[in-house]
Each structure stands twice: as structure tokens, then as C-alpha cells.
Coordinates of C-alpha atoms and ligand atoms in Angstrom, one line a residue:
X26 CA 0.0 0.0 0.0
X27 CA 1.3 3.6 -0.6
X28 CA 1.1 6.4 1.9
X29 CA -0.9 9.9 1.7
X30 CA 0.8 12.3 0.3
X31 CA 0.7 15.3 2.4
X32 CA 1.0 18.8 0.4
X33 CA 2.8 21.1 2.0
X34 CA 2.3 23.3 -1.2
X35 CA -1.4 23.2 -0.8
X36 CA -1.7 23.7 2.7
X37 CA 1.3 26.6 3.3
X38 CA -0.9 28.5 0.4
X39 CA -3.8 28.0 2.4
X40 CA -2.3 29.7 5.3
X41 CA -1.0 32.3 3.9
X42 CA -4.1 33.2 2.1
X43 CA -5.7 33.3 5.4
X44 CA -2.7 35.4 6.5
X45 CA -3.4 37.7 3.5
X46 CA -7.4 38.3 4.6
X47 CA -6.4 39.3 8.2
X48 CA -3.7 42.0 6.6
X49 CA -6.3 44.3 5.8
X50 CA -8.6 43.9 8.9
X51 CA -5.1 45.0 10.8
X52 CA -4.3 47.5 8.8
X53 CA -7.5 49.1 8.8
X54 CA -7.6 49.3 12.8
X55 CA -3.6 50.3 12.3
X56 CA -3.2 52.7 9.7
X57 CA -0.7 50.4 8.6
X58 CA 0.6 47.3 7.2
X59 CA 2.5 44.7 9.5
X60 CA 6.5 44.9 8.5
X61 CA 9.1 42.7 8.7
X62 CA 12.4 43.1 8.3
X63 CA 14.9 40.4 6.9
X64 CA 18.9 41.1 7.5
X65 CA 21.3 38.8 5.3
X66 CA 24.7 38.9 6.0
X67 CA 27.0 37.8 3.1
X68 CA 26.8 35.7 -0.1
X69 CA 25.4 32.1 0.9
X70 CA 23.5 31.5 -2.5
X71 CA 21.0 28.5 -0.2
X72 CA 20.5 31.7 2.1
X73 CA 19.7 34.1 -0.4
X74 CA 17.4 31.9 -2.0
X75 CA 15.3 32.1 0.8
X76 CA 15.5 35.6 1.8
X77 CA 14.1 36.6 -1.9
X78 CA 11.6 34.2 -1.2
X79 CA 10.5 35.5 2.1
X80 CA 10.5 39.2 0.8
X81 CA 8.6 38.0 -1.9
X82 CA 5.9 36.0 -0.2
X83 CA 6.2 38.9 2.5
X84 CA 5.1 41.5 0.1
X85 CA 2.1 38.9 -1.7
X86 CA 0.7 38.8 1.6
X87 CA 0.4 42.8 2.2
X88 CA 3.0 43.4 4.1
X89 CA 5.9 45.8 4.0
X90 CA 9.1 44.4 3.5
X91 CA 12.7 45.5 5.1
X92 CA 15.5 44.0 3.6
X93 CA 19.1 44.3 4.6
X94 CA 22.1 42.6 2.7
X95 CA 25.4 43.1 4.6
X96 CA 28.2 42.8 3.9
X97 CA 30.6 39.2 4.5
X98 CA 32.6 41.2 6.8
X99 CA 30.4 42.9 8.9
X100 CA 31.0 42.9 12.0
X101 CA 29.7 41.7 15.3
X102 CA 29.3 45.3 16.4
X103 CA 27.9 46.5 13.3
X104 CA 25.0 43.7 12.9
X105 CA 24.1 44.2 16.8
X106 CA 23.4 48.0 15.8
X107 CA 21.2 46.9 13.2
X108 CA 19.2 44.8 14.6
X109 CA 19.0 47.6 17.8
X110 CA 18.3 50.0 15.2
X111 CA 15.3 47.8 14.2
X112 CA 14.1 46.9 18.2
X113 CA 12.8 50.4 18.0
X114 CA 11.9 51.0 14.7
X115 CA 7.9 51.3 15.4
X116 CA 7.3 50.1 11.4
X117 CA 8.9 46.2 12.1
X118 CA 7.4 44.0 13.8
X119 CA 9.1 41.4 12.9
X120 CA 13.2 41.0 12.7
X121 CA 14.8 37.7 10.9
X122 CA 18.3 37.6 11.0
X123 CA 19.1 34.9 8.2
X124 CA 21.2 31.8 9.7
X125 CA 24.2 31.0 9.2
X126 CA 26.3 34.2 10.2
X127 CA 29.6 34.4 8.9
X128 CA 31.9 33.2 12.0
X129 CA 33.6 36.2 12.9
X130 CA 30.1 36.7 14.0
X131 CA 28.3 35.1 17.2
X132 CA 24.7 33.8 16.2
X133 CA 23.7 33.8 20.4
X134 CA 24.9 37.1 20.6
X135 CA 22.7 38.3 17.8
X136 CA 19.4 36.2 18.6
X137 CA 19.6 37.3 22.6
X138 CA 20.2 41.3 21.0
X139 CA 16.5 40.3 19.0
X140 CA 13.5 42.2 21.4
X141 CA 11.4 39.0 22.0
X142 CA 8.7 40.2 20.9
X143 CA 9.7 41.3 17.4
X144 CA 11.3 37.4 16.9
X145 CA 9.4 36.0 14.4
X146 CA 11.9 33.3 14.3
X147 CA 11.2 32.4 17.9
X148 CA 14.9 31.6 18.9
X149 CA 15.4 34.3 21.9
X150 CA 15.5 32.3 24.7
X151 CA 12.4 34.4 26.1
X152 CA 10.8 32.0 23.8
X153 CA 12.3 28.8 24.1
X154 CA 11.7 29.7 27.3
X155 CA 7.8 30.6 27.2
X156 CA 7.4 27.9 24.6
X157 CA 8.7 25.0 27.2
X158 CA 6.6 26.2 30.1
X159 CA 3.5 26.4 27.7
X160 CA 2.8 30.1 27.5
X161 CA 2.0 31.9 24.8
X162 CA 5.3 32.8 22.5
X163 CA 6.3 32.9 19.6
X164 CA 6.9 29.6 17.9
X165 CA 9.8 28.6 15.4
X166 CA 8.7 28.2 12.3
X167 CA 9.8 24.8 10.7
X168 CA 8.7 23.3 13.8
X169 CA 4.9 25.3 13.5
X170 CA 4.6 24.2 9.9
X171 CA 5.1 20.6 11.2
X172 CA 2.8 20.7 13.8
X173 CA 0.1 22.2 12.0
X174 CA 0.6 19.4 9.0
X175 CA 0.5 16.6 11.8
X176 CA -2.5 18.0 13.5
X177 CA -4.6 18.4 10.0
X178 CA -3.6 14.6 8.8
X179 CA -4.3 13.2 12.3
X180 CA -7.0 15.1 14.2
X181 CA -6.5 14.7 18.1
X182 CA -3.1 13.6 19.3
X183 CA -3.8 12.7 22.1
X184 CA -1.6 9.7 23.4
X185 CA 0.2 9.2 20.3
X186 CA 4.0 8.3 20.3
X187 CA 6.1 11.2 18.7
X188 CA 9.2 9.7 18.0
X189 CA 11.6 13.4 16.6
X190 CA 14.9 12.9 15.4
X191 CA 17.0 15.3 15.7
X192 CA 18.2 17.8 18.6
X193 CA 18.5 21.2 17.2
X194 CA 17.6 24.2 19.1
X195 CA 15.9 25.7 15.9
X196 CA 14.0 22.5 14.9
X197 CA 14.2 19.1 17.1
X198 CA 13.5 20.6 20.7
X199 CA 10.9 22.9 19.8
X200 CA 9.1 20.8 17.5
X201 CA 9.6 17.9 20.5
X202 CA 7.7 20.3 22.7
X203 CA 4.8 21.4 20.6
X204 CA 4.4 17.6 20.2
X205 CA 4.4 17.2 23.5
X206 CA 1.7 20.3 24.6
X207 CA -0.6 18.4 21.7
X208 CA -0.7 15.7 24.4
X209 CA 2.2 13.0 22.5
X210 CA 4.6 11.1 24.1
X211 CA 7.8 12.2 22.7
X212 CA 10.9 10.7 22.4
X213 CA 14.0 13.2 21.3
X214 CA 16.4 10.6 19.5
X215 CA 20.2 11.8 18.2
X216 CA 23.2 10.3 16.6
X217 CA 24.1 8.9 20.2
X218 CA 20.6 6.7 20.5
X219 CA 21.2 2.8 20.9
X220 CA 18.7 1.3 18.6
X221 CA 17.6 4.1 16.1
X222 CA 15.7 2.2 13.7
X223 CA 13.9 0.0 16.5
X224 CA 13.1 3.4 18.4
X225 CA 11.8 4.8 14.9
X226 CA 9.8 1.8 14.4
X227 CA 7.7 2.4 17.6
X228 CA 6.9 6.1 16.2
X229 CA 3.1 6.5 15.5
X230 CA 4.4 10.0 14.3
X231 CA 8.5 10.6 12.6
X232 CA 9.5 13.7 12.6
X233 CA 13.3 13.6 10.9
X234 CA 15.1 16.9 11.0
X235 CA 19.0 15.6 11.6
X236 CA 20.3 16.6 8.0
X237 CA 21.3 13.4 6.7
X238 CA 20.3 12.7 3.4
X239 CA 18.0 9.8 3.5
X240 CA 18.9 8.1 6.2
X241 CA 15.8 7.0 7.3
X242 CA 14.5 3.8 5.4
X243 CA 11.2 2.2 4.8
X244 CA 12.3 -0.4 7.4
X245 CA 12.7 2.0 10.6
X246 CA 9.3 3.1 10.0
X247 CA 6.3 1.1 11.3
X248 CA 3.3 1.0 9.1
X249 CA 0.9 3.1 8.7
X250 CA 3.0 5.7 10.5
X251 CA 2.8 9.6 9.7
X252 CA 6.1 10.8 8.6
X253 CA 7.1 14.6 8.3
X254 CA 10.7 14.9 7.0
X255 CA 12.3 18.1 7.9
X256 CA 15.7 17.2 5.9
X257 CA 16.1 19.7 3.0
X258 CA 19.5 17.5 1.6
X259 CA 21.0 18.7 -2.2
X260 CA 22.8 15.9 -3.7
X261 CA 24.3 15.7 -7.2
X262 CA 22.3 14.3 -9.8
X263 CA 22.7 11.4 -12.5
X264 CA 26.0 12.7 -13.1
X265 CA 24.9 15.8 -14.9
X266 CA 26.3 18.6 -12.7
X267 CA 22.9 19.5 -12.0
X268 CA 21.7 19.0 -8.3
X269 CA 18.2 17.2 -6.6
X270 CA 16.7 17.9 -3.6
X271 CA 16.6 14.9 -1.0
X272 CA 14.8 14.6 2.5
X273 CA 16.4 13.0 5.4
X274 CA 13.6 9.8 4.9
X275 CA 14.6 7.8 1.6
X276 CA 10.6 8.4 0.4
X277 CA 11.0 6.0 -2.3
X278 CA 11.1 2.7 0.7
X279 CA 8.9 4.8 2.7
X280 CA 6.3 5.5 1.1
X281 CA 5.7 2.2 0.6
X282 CA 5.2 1.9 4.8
X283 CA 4.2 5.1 5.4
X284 CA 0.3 5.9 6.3
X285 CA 0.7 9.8 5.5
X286 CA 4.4 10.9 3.7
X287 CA 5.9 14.8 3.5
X288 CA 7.8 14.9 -0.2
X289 CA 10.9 16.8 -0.2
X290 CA 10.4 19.3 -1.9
X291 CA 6.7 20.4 -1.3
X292 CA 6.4 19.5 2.7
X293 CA 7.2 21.3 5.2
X294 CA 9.4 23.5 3.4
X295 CA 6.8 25.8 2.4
X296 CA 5.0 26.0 5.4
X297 CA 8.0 27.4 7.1
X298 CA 7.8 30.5 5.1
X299 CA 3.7 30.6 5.6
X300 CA 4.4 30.3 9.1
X301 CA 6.8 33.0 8.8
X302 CA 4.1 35.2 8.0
X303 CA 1.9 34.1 10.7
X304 CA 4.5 34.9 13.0
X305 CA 4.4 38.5 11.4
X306 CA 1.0 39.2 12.2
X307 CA 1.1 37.9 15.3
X308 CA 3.8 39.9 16.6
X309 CA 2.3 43.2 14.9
X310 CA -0.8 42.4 16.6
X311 CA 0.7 41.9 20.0
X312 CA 2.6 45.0 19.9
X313 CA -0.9 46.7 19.0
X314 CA -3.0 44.8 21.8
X315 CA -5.4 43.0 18.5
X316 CA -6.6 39.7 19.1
X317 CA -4.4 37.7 17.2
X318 CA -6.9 34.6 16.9
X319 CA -9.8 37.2 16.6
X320 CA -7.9 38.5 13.1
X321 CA -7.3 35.5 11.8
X322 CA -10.6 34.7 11.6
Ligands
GUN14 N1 18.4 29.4 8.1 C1 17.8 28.2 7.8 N2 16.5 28.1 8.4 C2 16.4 29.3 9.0 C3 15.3 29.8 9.8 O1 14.2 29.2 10.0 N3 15.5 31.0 10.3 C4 16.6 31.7 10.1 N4 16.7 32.9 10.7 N5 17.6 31.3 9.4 C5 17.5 30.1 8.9

């Protein structure tokens, strides 16, 4: 039997058409249009990929746009009075600082210098922080999207076994805990587990987001499962020079196991950028005491 195929395509458009209709209803108690602002520091072509596309999608959605390229050899000193530049500017309500950083520069540094409640990333440990003790925050967005795609293919979690791995701060632990607030048991598994495939084979949900091109075979994953693969891998292709795309699950073997599949591309990667957006409004609205949910509709 072949697993569902969930589209990320479909749904991420979905949210951010529902983003788009709340724009106006915000703007028209406002006077203005949400803004977020997106800083890229040097050349990283995978990096600004994805900063066009998030200034693009930003704009779609009727939103103002702030984009900052920097240069590779910006310093430390001169991001931090950037992004302090943009704590106060009353326009953004949103600051994404693209990651990586060049390594002169120190990614903590920057992210703690981020006012919590314009990071639309939710990386300041003010979130991680609100987000583990189950207050309102907000969320990261790869880790959102995921939920959100779980929660529509499988209803009520309730008592479910969430099996993520992966450990990262930006994807594994805070995806771990929104599974674990939508009432899963969660297991956090790593390159150090004993057993990985036998652990991933007692996942009712898989969430892979460890970056290994796919590692994770038809075999490790017990039937009828719902897998969400995070990976976003580029390998070489046939020989040609040209490049593919790859997830960390090997979809062909799993989604021949599967009961509901993520493709790479056209999974979660788009809802991370929809979710982006969310996380726009729902900062601007914050910062303008709006009822977030009330917006939304
Ligand atoms: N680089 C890769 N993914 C992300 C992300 O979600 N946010 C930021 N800021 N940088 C990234």
C-alpha cells in the first residue's frame, strides 16, 4: 500500500491566504501594514534563496518588507546596531536575522540582541523559554509548519508516540515540545541513540530533521506511521552537474510503509515561510494589543 501524500504546497498557500485576509482587517484598525524586516549577512546562495523568497511571499501577503544585505565582513558590532536600530523602529514588527552568520560573527549574541517580541523566528531564549513552560510565545517556524501538517492529517493527538529525530535548538527541541503540549509522548532521538531504527519503528508520528540525506529507510518506520521529513538535503544528480533535492527519509522505501508521507520538496518547506508570515501578524498584533486569533478569523 502507498502512503498519503501530504502537500505542504497546498496547505502553506492556504495559510497564507488566510494570513493575506487578516492583513487588511489589521491594517485598517492600524493605519498600517505589518512589517518585517529580513537582514542577510554575506553571499550564501541556499541563504539568499530564501531571503528573496520570504520578501517575496512577505510582500504577496500585504505586508511591508525590510530588507538588509550586509556585507561578509560585517562585524559583530555593526550587525548588533542593526538589529538595535530595528528593536525600536515602530514600522517592524518582525526582525529575521538569516542563519548561518559568517563566523567572525556570534549567532547567540545576535538572537539574545532580538526584542522578544519582534522574533518571528522564535529563537530568543524568552521564547524557548515561554514555549517549554507552555505560554504563549512565539513559535519557530519549521517546527509550527510541522505541527500544523500533523495535527490536519491526524485530528487529536492525544496519546500518540512522537518519535523526533534530531536535537537542534531551531527544529528538534521545539518541535519535541509542541508535540508534546498536543498531548504526545515524545521521544528526542540523536546520533548517540542505541537502537535508532527500533526506536523509529515504535513512532506512531516521525519527525526527521538531523540533516542526513535519506537516512531514514522504509524499514525504521512502522506501518501506517505519519512521517514529516524536515531534511532539506542537495545531492548531485545522475552525473549531470545539475543538483536534486533529497529529504532525510529515503521516500522512495517509505512511502511504501508510510500511512501519510511529506515529499521533499513540497512538505514542510513551504509552510516554514507561511508560518513566517503568521508569525508577522502575530507579533504586529501583539505590539498593537489585536486579538491575534480574533484576526485570523
Ligand atoms: N536558516 C535556515 N533556516 C532558518 C530559519 O528558519 N530562520 C533563520 N533565521 N535562518 C535560517
Amino acid at each position: 500500500m502507498s502512503a498519503t501524500i501530504i502537500d505542504g504546497k497546498e496547505r502553506a498557500a492556504a495559510l497564507r491566504a488566510q494570513v493575506a485576509r487578516a492583513v487588511p482587517r489589521f491594517t485598517e484598525r492600524t493605519g498600517r501594514a505589518p512589517g518585517l524586516a529580513v537582514v542577510l549577512v554575506g553571499e550564501d546562495p541556499a541563504s539568499q534563496v530564501y531571503v528573496r523568497s520570504k520578501g517575496r511571499q512577505t510582500i504577496e501577503a500585504g505586508m511591508e518588507s525590510f530588507s538588509f544585505t550586509l556585507d561578509a565582513s560585517t562585524t559583530q558590532e555593526e550587525l548588533l546596531a542593526l538589529v538595535r536600530r530595528l528593536n525600536t523602529d515602530d514600522a517592524v514588527d518582525g526582525i529575521l536575522v538569516q542563519l548561518p552568520l559568517p563566523s567572525q560573527i556570534d549567532e547567540h549574541a545576535v538572537l539574545a540582541a532580538i526584542d522578544p517580541a519582534k522574533d518571528v523566528d522564535g529563537f530568543h531564549a524568552i521564547n524557548a523559554g515561554r514555549l517549554m513552560a507552555g505560554l504563549p510565545s512565539l513559535v519557530p517556524c519549521t517546527p509550527l509548519g510541522c505541527s500544523i501538517l500533523v495535527r490536519e492529517q491526524l485530528g487529536d493527538l492525544s496519546g500518540r508516540h512522537a518519535v523526533v529525530v534530531g536535537r537542534s535548538n531551531i527544529v528538534g527541541k521545539p518541535v519535541a515540545m509542541l508535540m508534546l503540549h498536543l498531548n504526545c509522548t515524545v521521544t528526542i532521538a540523536h546520533s548517540r541513540t542505541v537502537d535508532l531504527p527500533g526506536v523509529c519503528r515504535s513512532a506512531d508520528i516521525l519527525i526527521a530533521a538531523v540533516g542526513r540525506p535519506e537516512m531514514i529507510r522504509g524499514e525504521w518506520i512502522r506501518p501506517g506511521a505519519t512521517v514529516i521529513d524536515v531534511g532539506i538535503n542537495r545531492l548531485p544528480a545522475n552525473g549531470d552537474g545539475k543538483t536534486r533535492l533529497v529529504g532525510d527519509v529515503d521516500f522512495a522505501s517509505a512511502v511504501q510503509v508510510a500511512g501519510a508521507i511529506t515529499p521533499v520538496p513540497g512538505g514542510v518547506g513551504p509552510m516554514t515561510i507561511a508560518c513566517l508570515l503568521r508569525n508577522t501578524l502575530q507579533a504586529a498584533s501583539a505590539r498593537c494589543g489585536i486579538a491575534f486569533d480574533e484576526l485570523m478569523g
